[in-house]
Structures are given as structure tokens and as C-alpha cells.
Amino acid sequence: MKCTPILSLLLFMPTYTFASCACETIDSWKNLKNIIQSSSTDALLRLCPFQIEKPNSESSIVIPNSMHIMCAKESRSDECIIQGTGNTESNTNHEAFKIPQNVHNVWFQGLYFQRIGKGVIKSEGLNLQITDSIFEKCQSPPKSRGAIVLIEVNSTATIIDTIFRHNQGSAVQSYGKLTVSHCSFTDNESTPIWISNDETENRGGGVGGAIMNGPGGYLKIYNSQFLRNMADKDGPAVWSYEDTAIDLGSNCGMKNHIVGNSPSNEEVILGVCDGIYYKEVSSGDSKGNLCASFGGECGSPFLDK
């Protein structure tokens, strides 16, 4: 059943008021696509806990209008898992979800994405919200522009209480306005090469293993942790093209490494940056290439899902 809620804003997050309704049963990627793409504006889609496969060669779900897609959990053990399977095709990009430029106020809540190839979410709209979700062992598209979550130019997004772990390619890449709060980034890599369909392809720009704040981007980070992320160039935790990435406090970083390979193909640590790496800065004596470390070391990941 689809609920149509009343949408209001509270502390910049959408708040929905709705009558009690049953959750929607999901049994396949095709089924999920049909439900989402036939939904009305501002629909609340409460999905019963499920586990489905998304063939990595399948086309995207294009979000047609504003909506709140949530996992209807009754306990902490309940999950809504979308798991990528099979090889990707090398000549096309098939992010699992695409939000067009004219679609705003899309909210993903409580979803678990695993092993999805060629990116999970690409947003060109305003006010994307991702909360209480997990992105694990996913791959970015095979090009320099693209990530597990991609926020395009003139888009806005907020990511809260979400885990990114063991992803290949930047976990998040933004060219718009992005706020990240209470999130955990662990063992994500931004490396220039990956293998898909037995072909070697470029992936990512080699920077920003956890977050890349690209040209024109504006990034705010609060109370998040960055553990053991890697890049082969700069900014293994957070990389920013300009000084438009802001540490709002309570962030921590540890063992975020710039890595390379020795002649014997062993991994070599070339540098460390447990904070935000700025390629360029517009004030002060430094002209850029500056690592601004977060305030302290991290303990174990504080998001246990």
C-alpha cells in the first residue's frame, strides 16, 4: 500500500504525517522499479523487509517525483537489502537509482546496498535525503566523474546516520551542496583502475576515498568518522577542490592513507591525511595542497548496524 503523507520541514529534514498503513511486499528488482515509477507525488513507500538481487547490467530506476522510500523495520534485525549481481557492461552507466534535475525531495531511509556496480544513487535534483542506510562493497562507474553516491552540479543533499564501508571508487562525490552528519566511512578506496567484464577501466580520479568535493561543491561535515580509507593521489578521507569543505566539529580520522605499489606489487604507504585535503585555498599563505586534520583519533565505528 502506498501512503500519501503531508510533507513539512523540521530542521531541514522532511517530516511526514500519515495514517497507519501496511508495508509493500518486494520480491524482485523489477517489482521495486514498478512500484517506485508508478507512485504519486509525495508518496510514502513503506517497504516490508526484503532481500532482492539487482543485476548489474540492468537499467536504473528513475525516480519520477518527490517521495520517501523507507524500510518498514519493526526491529533492529530487519533489513531491506538490494544486492548487485553479475558483471556490468563496460559501455554504459547504470546507477541503481537516478534522480532527474526536475525531481526534488527524495528521501531514502533504512536501505542496505551491497555489491552494486556502477554507482548506487545519482542525484541532479534538490533536497536528496539519505538516512539510516548502508553502502557496502559497491563500485563506482568506470570514469572519473561518478561515485557510489553522486551529487551533481546545483543539487543539494543531506546524508545522516549512514555507513559507507569497503566501497571501490569514491564513496561520495559532490559538485553541489552536501551536508554529512553522524556517518561512518571505513575502508573505502578511490583508485584509478578496476576490473569489470575482464577489461581494465578507469575509475574515479584517484582522490577522495570517502568523499570528493569537486569544483563548485560546498561540503559540511559534522560528527562523522573516517577509518582506513585510501587514495592513490591525495585526500584519502576527504578531498576538496577548493576550500569549500567545512569541518563543523566532532569529526575524527585515523589511518587514512595515500598508497602506491612497489615493483613487487606490494602496497606502499606514500602519505597520510586524516582530515580534509584542500587542492586549492583562497586565503592565507598556503596556495593549496593542504591537509587539515580532524580533531582526534577514532575508536571503533560508532554506527553498529
mmCIF file of C-alpha atoms in Angstrom:
data_model
loop_
_atom_site.group_PDB
_atom_site.id
_atom_site.type_symbol
_atom_site.label_atom_id
_atom_site.label_comp_id
_atom_site.label_asym_id
_atom_site.label_seq_id
_atom_site.Cartn_x
_atom_site.Cartn_y
_atom_site.Cartn_z
ATOM 1 C CA MET A 1 0.000 0.000 0.000
ATOM 2 C CA LYS A 2 1.238 3.487 -0.805
ATOM 3 C CA CYS A 3 0.651 6.205 1.809
ATOM 4 C CA THR A 4 0.398 9.821 0.730
ATOM 5 C CA PRO A 5 1.764 11.914 3.610
ATOM 6 C CA ILE A 6 1.702 15.603 4.375
ATOM 7 C CA LEU A 7 5.223 16.969 3.939
ATOM 8 C CA SER A 8 6.647 19.630 6.250
ATOM 9 C CA LEU A 9 10.161 20.805 7.083
ATOM 10 C CA LEU A 10 11.756 20.473 10.501
ATOM 11 C CA LEU A 11 15.444 21.198 10.976
ATOM 12 C CA PHE A 12 15.938 20.877 7.205
ATOM 13 C CA MET A 13 14.671 17.294 7.208
ATOM 14 C CA PRO A 14 11.336 16.267 5.654
ATOM 15 C CA THR A 15 8.769 15.240 8.253
ATOM 16 C CA TYR A 16 5.801 13.128 7.179
ATOM 17 C CA THR A 17 2.450 12.755 8.892
ATOM 18 C CA PHE A 18 0.424 9.770 7.743
ATOM 19 C CA ALA A 19 -2.203 7.312 8.820
ATOM 20 C CA SER A 20 -1.123 3.799 9.712
ATOM 21 C CA CYS A 21 -0.763 1.644 6.614
ATOM 22 C CA ALA A 22 0.621 -1.717 5.634
ATOM 23 C CA CYS A 23 4.054 -2.091 4.104
ATOM 24 C CA GLU A 24 4.694 -3.012 0.474
ATOM 25 C CA THR A 25 5.989 -6.516 -0.302
ATOM 26 C CA ILE A 26 9.065 -6.511 -2.583
ATOM 27 C CA ASP A 27 10.130 -9.707 -4.339
ATOM 28 C CA SER A 28 12.371 -8.513 -7.204
ATOM 29 C CA TRP A 29 14.205 -5.531 -8.700
ATOM 30 C CA LYS A 30 11.535 -5.321 -11.413
ATOM 31 C CA ASN A 31 8.812 -5.274 -8.769
ATOM 32 C CA LEU A 32 10.562 -2.448 -6.883
ATOM 33 C CA LYS A 33 11.011 -0.469 -10.115
ATOM 34 C CA ASN A 34 7.316 -0.783 -10.993
ATOM 35 C CA ILE A 35 6.210 0.351 -7.524
ATOM 36 C CA ILE A 36 8.509 3.381 -7.463
ATOM 37 C CA GLN A 37 7.888 4.516 -11.020
ATOM 38 C CA SER A 38 4.088 4.264 -10.643
ATOM 39 C CA SER A 39 3.981 6.214 -7.366
ATOM 40 C CA SER A 40 2.232 9.535 -6.934
ATOM 41 C CA THR A 41 3.958 12.762 -5.900
ATOM 42 C CA ASP A 42 4.986 12.888 -2.222
ATOM 43 C CA ALA A 43 4.187 9.201 -1.774
ATOM 44 C CA LEU A 44 5.478 7.390 1.293
ATOM 45 C CA LEU A 45 6.598 3.910 0.231
ATOM 46 C CA ARG A 46 6.888 1.696 3.314
ATOM 47 C CA LEU A 47 8.731 -1.427 2.160
ATOM 48 C CA CYS A 48 8.417 -4.657 4.130
ATOM 49 C CA PRO A 49 11.886 -6.066 4.978
ATOM 50 C CA PHE A 50 13.261 -7.882 1.927
ATOM 51 C CA GLN A 51 16.363 -9.124 0.137
ATOM 52 C CA ILE A 52 16.445 -8.866 -3.659
ATOM 53 C CA GLU A 53 19.069 -9.009 -6.389
ATOM 54 C CA LYS A 54 19.764 -6.192 -8.820
ATOM 55 C CA PRO A 55 21.557 -7.477 -11.945
ATOM 56 C CA ASN A 56 24.407 -5.011 -12.510
ATOM 57 C CA SER A 57 23.615 -4.905 -16.227
ATOM 58 C CA GLU A 58 20.012 -3.808 -15.549
ATOM 59 C CA SER A 59 18.939 -0.233 -16.220
ATOM 60 C CA SER A 60 18.347 2.302 -13.452
ATOM 61 C CA ILE A 61 15.219 3.092 -11.518
ATOM 62 C CA VAL A 62 14.488 6.701 -12.483
ATOM 63 C CA ILE A 63 12.663 8.437 -9.632
ATOM 64 C CA PRO A 64 9.634 10.171 -11.203
ATOM 65 C CA ASN A 65 8.701 12.630 -8.453
ATOM 66 C CA SER A 66 9.233 13.526 -4.795
ATOM 67 C CA MET A 67 8.840 10.540 -2.456
ATOM 68 C CA HIS A 68 10.006 8.899 0.761
ATOM 69 C CA ILE A 69 11.288 5.348 0.279
ATOM 70 C CA MET A 70 11.731 3.655 3.647
ATOM 71 C CA CYS A 71 12.324 0.211 5.089
ATOM 72 C CA ALA A 72 9.455 -0.535 7.466
ATOM 73 C CA LYS A 73 11.575 -2.039 10.240
ATOM 74 C CA GLU A 74 9.958 -3.401 13.357
ATOM 75 C CA SER A 75 13.248 -4.443 14.950
ATOM 76 C CA ARG A 76 16.977 -3.702 14.540
ATOM 77 C CA SER A 77 17.432 -7.051 12.791
ATOM 78 C CA ASP A 78 15.024 -6.168 9.974
ATOM 79 C CA GLU A 79 16.727 -5.176 6.702
ATOM 80 C CA CYS A 80 15.847 -4.086 3.196
ATOM 81 C CA ILE A 81 18.774 -5.396 1.124
ATOM 82 C CA ILE A 82 19.446 -4.685 -2.547
ATOM 83 C CA GLN A 83 22.357 -6.831 -3.726
ATOM 84 C CA GLY A 84 24.101 -6.373 -7.057
ATOM 85 C CA THR A 85 24.901 -9.497 -9.069
ATOM 86 C CA GLY A 86 26.829 -10.310 -12.237
ATOM 87 C CA ASN A 87 29.131 -8.257 -14.442
ATOM 88 C CA THR A 88 28.467 -4.744 -15.611
ATOM 89 C CA GLU A 89 28.506 -3.689 -19.243
ATOM 90 C CA SER A 90 31.553 -1.539 -19.958
ATOM 91 C CA ASN A 91 29.917 0.990 -22.294
ATOM 92 C CA THR A 92 27.031 2.285 -20.173
ATOM 93 C CA ASN A 93 26.441 3.655 -16.685
ATOM 94 C CA HIS A 94 23.606 2.079 -14.769
ATOM 95 C CA GLU A 95 23.427 3.680 -11.320
ATOM 96 C CA ALA A 96 20.770 1.811 -9.386
ATOM 97 C CA PHE A 97 18.744 4.987 -8.780
ATOM 98 C CA LYS A 98 18.729 8.214 -10.808
ATOM 99 C CA ILE A 99 17.022 11.421 -9.702
ATOM 100 C CA PRO A 100 16.467 13.844 -12.596
ATOM 101 C CA GLN A 101 17.068 17.599 -12.417
ATOM 102 C CA ASN A 102 13.358 18.410 -12.072
ATOM 103 C CA VAL A 103 12.703 15.971 -9.204
ATOM 104 C CA HIS A 104 13.201 17.195 -5.639
ATOM 105 C CA ASN A 105 12.622 15.998 -2.060
ATOM 106 C CA VAL A 106 13.556 12.332 -2.451
ATOM 107 C CA TRP A 107 14.316 10.507 0.790
ATOM 108 C CA PHE A 108 15.940 7.057 1.128
ATOM 109 C CA GLN A 109 15.656 5.649 4.647
ATOM 110 C CA GLY A 110 16.896 2.391 6.136
ATOM 111 C CA LEU A 111 18.112 0.689 2.934
ATOM 112 C CA TYR A 112 21.113 -1.647 2.623
ATOM 113 C CA PHE A 113 23.013 -1.630 -0.692
ATOM 114 C CA GLN A 114 25.555 -4.409 -1.348
ATOM 115 C CA ARG A 115 27.902 -5.163 -4.260
ATOM 116 C CA ILE A 116 26.156 -2.832 -6.693
ATOM 117 C CA GLY A 117 28.295 -1.953 -9.714
ATOM 118 C CA LYS A 118 28.468 1.424 -11.492
ATOM 119 C CA GLY A 119 27.137 3.515 -8.615
ATOM 120 C CA VAL A 120 24.058 3.394 -6.402
ATOM 121 C CA ILE A 121 22.489 6.880 -6.429
ATOM 122 C CA LYS A 122 22.961 9.760 -8.873
ATOM 123 C CA SER A 123 21.051 12.932 -8.000
ATOM 124 C CA GLU A 124 20.524 16.029 -10.127
ATOM 125 C CA GLY A 125 17.616 17.349 -8.026
ATOM 126 C CA LEU A 126 17.268 19.330 -4.806
ATOM 127 C CA ASN A 127 16.998 18.107 -1.221
ATOM 128 C CA LEU A 128 18.022 14.474 -1.512
ATOM 129 C CA GLN A 129 17.994 12.836 1.941
ATOM 130 C CA ILE A 130 19.777 9.579 2.808
ATOM 131 C CA THR A 131 19.363 8.360 6.392
ATOM 132 C CA ASP A 132 19.986 5.201 8.398
ATOM 133 C CA SER A 133 21.389 3.333 5.376
ATOM 134 C CA ILE A 134 24.395 1.165 4.478
ATOM 135 C CA PHE A 135 26.511 1.121 1.303
ATOM 136 C CA GLU A 136 28.849 -1.876 1.293
ATOM 137 C CA LYS A 137 31.240 -3.354 -1.299
ATOM 138 C CA CYS A 138 29.773 -1.293 -4.134
ATOM 139 C CA GLN A 139 31.678 0.066 -7.148
ATOM 140 C CA SER A 140 31.623 3.472 -8.779
ATOM 141 C CA PRO A 141 31.113 3.946 -12.538
ATOM 142 C CA PRO A 142 34.237 3.355 -14.687
ATOM 143 C CA LYS A 143 35.094 7.014 -15.225
ATOM 144 C CA SER A 144 36.489 9.972 -13.283
ATOM 145 C CA ARG A 145 33.061 11.525 -12.679
ATOM 146 C CA GLY A 146 30.992 9.142 -10.609
ATOM 147 C CA ALA A 147 30.840 7.506 -7.195
ATOM 148 C CA ILE A 148 28.716 5.250 -5.033
ATOM 149 C CA VAL A 149 26.610 8.362 -4.347
ATOM 150 C CA LEU A 150 26.970 11.230 -6.853
ATOM 151 C CA ILE A 151 25.581 14.711 -6.171
ATOM 152 C CA GLU A 152 25.600 16.708 -9.392
ATOM 153 C CA VAL A 153 26.070 20.430 -10.066
ATOM 154 C CA ASN A 154 23.376 22.676 -8.494
ATOM 155 C CA SER A 155 21.982 19.752 -6.491
ATOM 156 C CA THR A 156 21.600 19.638 -2.709
ATOM 157 C CA ALA A 157 21.762 16.629 -0.397
ATOM 158 C CA THR A 158 21.990 15.565 3.248
ATOM 159 C CA ILE A 159 23.394 12.220 4.417
ATOM 160 C CA ILE A 160 22.771 11.287 8.060
ATOM 161 C CA ASP A 161 23.421 8.215 10.224
ATOM 162 C CA THR A 162 24.738 6.206 7.282
ATOM 163 C CA ILE A 163 27.612 3.725 6.826
ATOM 164 C CA PHE A 164 29.934 3.501 3.810
ATOM 165 C CA ARG A 165 32.348 0.577 4.019
ATOM 166 C CA HIS A 166 34.571 -1.417 1.654
ATOM 167 C CA ASN A 167 33.461 0.500 -1.450
ATOM 168 C CA GLN A 168 35.668 0.809 -4.547
ATOM 169 C CA GLY A 169 35.775 4.293 -6.002
ATOM 170 C CA SER A 170 34.853 7.408 -4.020
ATOM 171 C CA ALA A 171 32.033 6.630 -1.634
ATOM 172 C CA VAL A 172 30.535 10.099 -2.172
ATOM 173 C CA GLN A 173 31.327 12.611 -4.897
ATOM 174 C CA SER A 174 29.655 16.018 -4.874
ATOM 175 C CA TYR A 175 29.568 19.025 -7.182
ATOM 176 C CA GLY A 176 26.626 20.597 -5.345
ATOM 177 C CA LYS A 177 25.798 21.408 -1.726
ATOM 178 C CA LEU A 178 26.196 18.443 0.620
ATOM 179 C CA THR A 179 25.865 18.018 4.386
ATOM 180 C CA VAL A 180 27.204 14.833 6.032
ATOM 181 C CA SER A 181 26.372 14.170 9.697
ATOM 182 C CA HIS A 182 26.782 11.210 12.057
ATOM 183 C CA CYS A 183 28.191 8.974 9.309
ATOM 184 C CA SER A 184 30.948 6.367 9.202
ATOM 185 C CA PHE A 185 33.378 5.842 6.285
ATOM 186 C CA THR A 186 35.579 2.755 6.640
ATOM 187 C CA ASP A 187 37.931 1.013 4.170
ATOM 188 C CA ASN A 188 36.728 2.853 1.070
ATOM 189 C CA GLU A 189 39.139 3.188 -1.881
ATOM 190 C CA SER A 190 39.483 5.704 -4.657
ATOM 191 C CA THR A 191 41.869 4.041 -7.074
ATOM 192 C CA PRO A 192 42.295 4.664 -10.808
ATOM 193 C CA ILE A 193 41.825 1.115 -12.074
ATOM 194 C CA TRP A 194 39.259 -1.592 -11.617
ATOM 195 C CA ILE A 195 38.350 -4.811 -13.374
ATOM 196 C CA SER A 196 34.928 -5.311 -14.966
ATOM 197 C CA ASN A 197 33.991 -7.770 -17.692
ATOM 198 C CA ASP A 198 37.667 -8.773 -17.840
ATOM 199 C CA GLU A 199 38.595 -5.285 -19.049
ATOM 200 C CA THR A 200 40.728 -2.714 -17.279
ATOM 201 C CA GLU A 201 38.825 0.547 -16.934
ATOM 202 C CA ASN A 202 39.423 3.901 -15.285
ATOM 203 C CA ARG A 203 37.523 4.506 -12.082
ATOM 204 C CA GLY A 204 37.466 7.735 -10.125
ATOM 205 C CA GLY A 205 40.097 10.419 -10.092
ATOM 206 C CA GLY A 206 42.289 8.648 -7.550
ATOM 207 C CA VAL A 207 41.295 11.135 -4.824
ATOM 208 C CA GLY A 208 38.719 11.221 -2.041
ATOM 209 C CA GLY A 209 38.376 7.627 -0.934
ATOM 210 C CA ALA A 210 35.479 8.600 1.344
ATOM 211 C CA ILE A 211 34.303 11.981 -0.006
ATOM 212 C CA MET A 212 35.325 14.049 -3.008
ATOM 213 C CA ASN A 213 34.114 17.667 -3.007
ATOM 214 C CA GLY A 214 34.556 18.632 -6.653
ATOM 215 C CA PRO A 215 34.751 22.005 -8.420
ATOM 216 C CA GLY A 216 31.758 24.138 -7.438
ATOM 217 C CA GLY A 217 30.925 21.874 -4.496
ATOM 218 C CA TYR A 218 30.151 23.059 -0.967
ATOM 219 C CA LEU A 219 30.566 20.454 1.775
ATOM 220 C CA LYS A 220 29.809 20.470 5.518
ATOM 221 C CA ILE A 221 30.822 17.520 7.729
ATOM 222 C CA TYR A 222 29.775 17.010 11.356
ATOM 223 C CA ASN A 223 30.297 14.217 13.891
ATOM 224 C CA SER A 224 31.477 11.635 11.373
ATOM 225 C CA GLN A 225 34.409 9.252 11.347
ATOM 226 C CA PHE A 226 36.872 8.209 8.672
ATOM 227 C CA LEU A 227 38.855 4.990 9.183
ATOM 228 C CA ARG A 228 41.410 3.368 6.849
ATOM 229 C CA ASN A 229 40.192 4.979 3.637
ATOM 230 C CA MET A 230 42.649 5.021 0.721
ATOM 231 C CA ALA A 231 43.513 7.046 -2.365
ATOM 232 C CA ASP A 232 46.348 6.724 -4.849
ATOM 233 C CA LYS A 233 46.786 10.505 -5.162
ATOM 234 C CA ASP A 234 45.532 12.843 -2.423
ATOM 235 C CA GLY A 235 42.781 13.128 0.160
ATOM 236 C CA PRO A 236 42.198 9.512 1.184
ATOM 237 C CA ALA A 237 39.474 10.614 3.635
ATOM 238 C CA VAL A 238 38.110 13.872 2.192
ATOM 239 C CA TRP A 239 39.399 15.695 -0.895
ATOM 240 C CA SER A 240 38.205 19.187 -1.785
ATOM 241 C CA TYR A 241 38.993 21.060 -4.986
ATOM 242 C CA GLU A 242 38.724 24.400 -3.153
ATOM 243 C CA ASP A 243 38.440 25.498 0.478
ATOM 244 C CA THR A 244 34.669 24.995 0.382
ATOM 245 C CA ALA A 245 34.677 21.893 2.586
ATOM 246 C CA ILE A 246 33.987 22.784 6.226
ATOM 247 C CA ASP A 247 34.750 20.705 9.312
ATOM 248 C CA LEU A 248 31.878 21.578 11.671
ATOM 249 C CA GLY A 249 33.466 19.650 14.540
ATOM 250 C CA SER A 250 33.296 16.277 16.325
ATOM 251 C CA ASN A 251 34.810 14.518 13.300
ATOM 252 C CA CYS A 252 37.683 12.069 13.572
ATOM 253 C CA GLY A 253 40.080 10.319 11.234
ATOM 254 C CA MET A 254 42.640 7.541 11.562
ATOM 255 C CA LYS A 255 44.870 5.545 9.189
ATOM 256 C CA ASN A 256 43.640 7.218 6.012
ATOM 257 C CA HIS A 257 46.483 6.528 3.581
ATOM 258 C CA ILE A 258 47.750 7.560 0.178
ATOM 259 C CA VAL A 259 49.018 4.319 -1.334
ATOM 260 C CA GLY A 260 51.012 3.068 -4.300
ATOM 261 C CA ASN A 261 52.535 -0.172 -5.496
ATOM 262 C CA SER A 262 56.160 -1.239 -5.322
ATOM 263 C CA PRO A 263 57.906 -3.068 -8.214
ATOM 264 C CA SER A 264 56.952 -6.318 -6.466
ATOM 265 C CA ASN A 265 53.295 -5.144 -6.490
ATOM 266 C CA GLU A 266 53.218 -4.696 -2.738
ATOM 267 C CA GLU A 267 51.170 -1.828 -1.339
ATOM 268 C CA VAL A 268 53.287 1.123 -0.164
ATOM 269 C CA ILE A 269 52.047 3.946 2.054
ATOM 270 C CA LEU A 270 53.050 7.246 0.446
ATOM 271 C CA GLY A 271 51.314 9.614 2.832
ATOM 272 C CA VAL A 272 48.608 10.171 5.431
ATOM 273 C CA CYS A 273 45.759 12.672 5.662
ATOM 274 C CA ASP A 274 43.285 12.114 8.492
ATOM 275 C CA GLY A 275 41.102 15.062 7.573
ATOM 276 C CA ILE A 276 40.280 17.314 4.629
ATOM 277 C CA TYR A 277 42.806 17.730 1.830
ATOM 278 C CA TYR A 278 42.450 21.053 0.007
ATOM 279 C CA LYS A 279 43.786 21.191 -3.539
ATOM 280 C CA GLU A 280 43.424 24.980 -3.612
ATOM 281 C CA VAL A 281 42.794 27.620 -0.953
ATOM 282 C CA SER A 282 41.756 31.233 -1.463
ATOM 283 C CA SER A 283 43.165 32.834 1.694
ATOM 284 C CA GLY A 284 46.254 32.691 3.886
ATOM 285 C CA ASP A 285 49.823 31.967 2.912
ATOM 286 C CA SER A 286 49.206 28.496 1.520
ATOM 287 C CA LYS A 287 48.233 28.111 -2.130
ATOM 288 C CA GLY A 288 46.830 24.631 -1.626
ATOM 289 C CA ASN A 289 47.897 21.015 -1.287
ATOM 290 C CA LEU A 290 46.993 21.354 2.380
ATOM 291 C CA CYS A 291 45.824 18.597 4.751
ATOM 292 C CA ALA A 292 43.683 19.884 7.633
ATOM 293 C CA SER A 293 43.394 17.018 10.109
ATOM 294 C CA PHE A 294 40.261 16.359 12.126
ATOM 295 C CA GLY A 295 40.390 16.902 15.869
ATOM 296 C CA GLY A 296 41.064 13.411 17.142
ATOM 297 C CA GLU A 297 41.529 9.726 16.584
ATOM 298 C CA CYS A 298 38.575 7.411 16.092
ATOM 299 C CA GLY A 299 37.602 4.448 18.188
ATOM 300 C CA SER A 300 35.633 1.559 16.760
ATOM 301 C CA PRO A 301 32.926 2.521 14.268
ATOM 302 C CA PHE A 302 30.153 4.137 16.288
ATOM 303 C CA LEU A 303 27.413 3.075 13.911
ATOM 304 C CA ASP A 304 26.689 -0.589 14.590
ATOM 305 C CA LYS A 305 24.018 -1.858 12.219
#
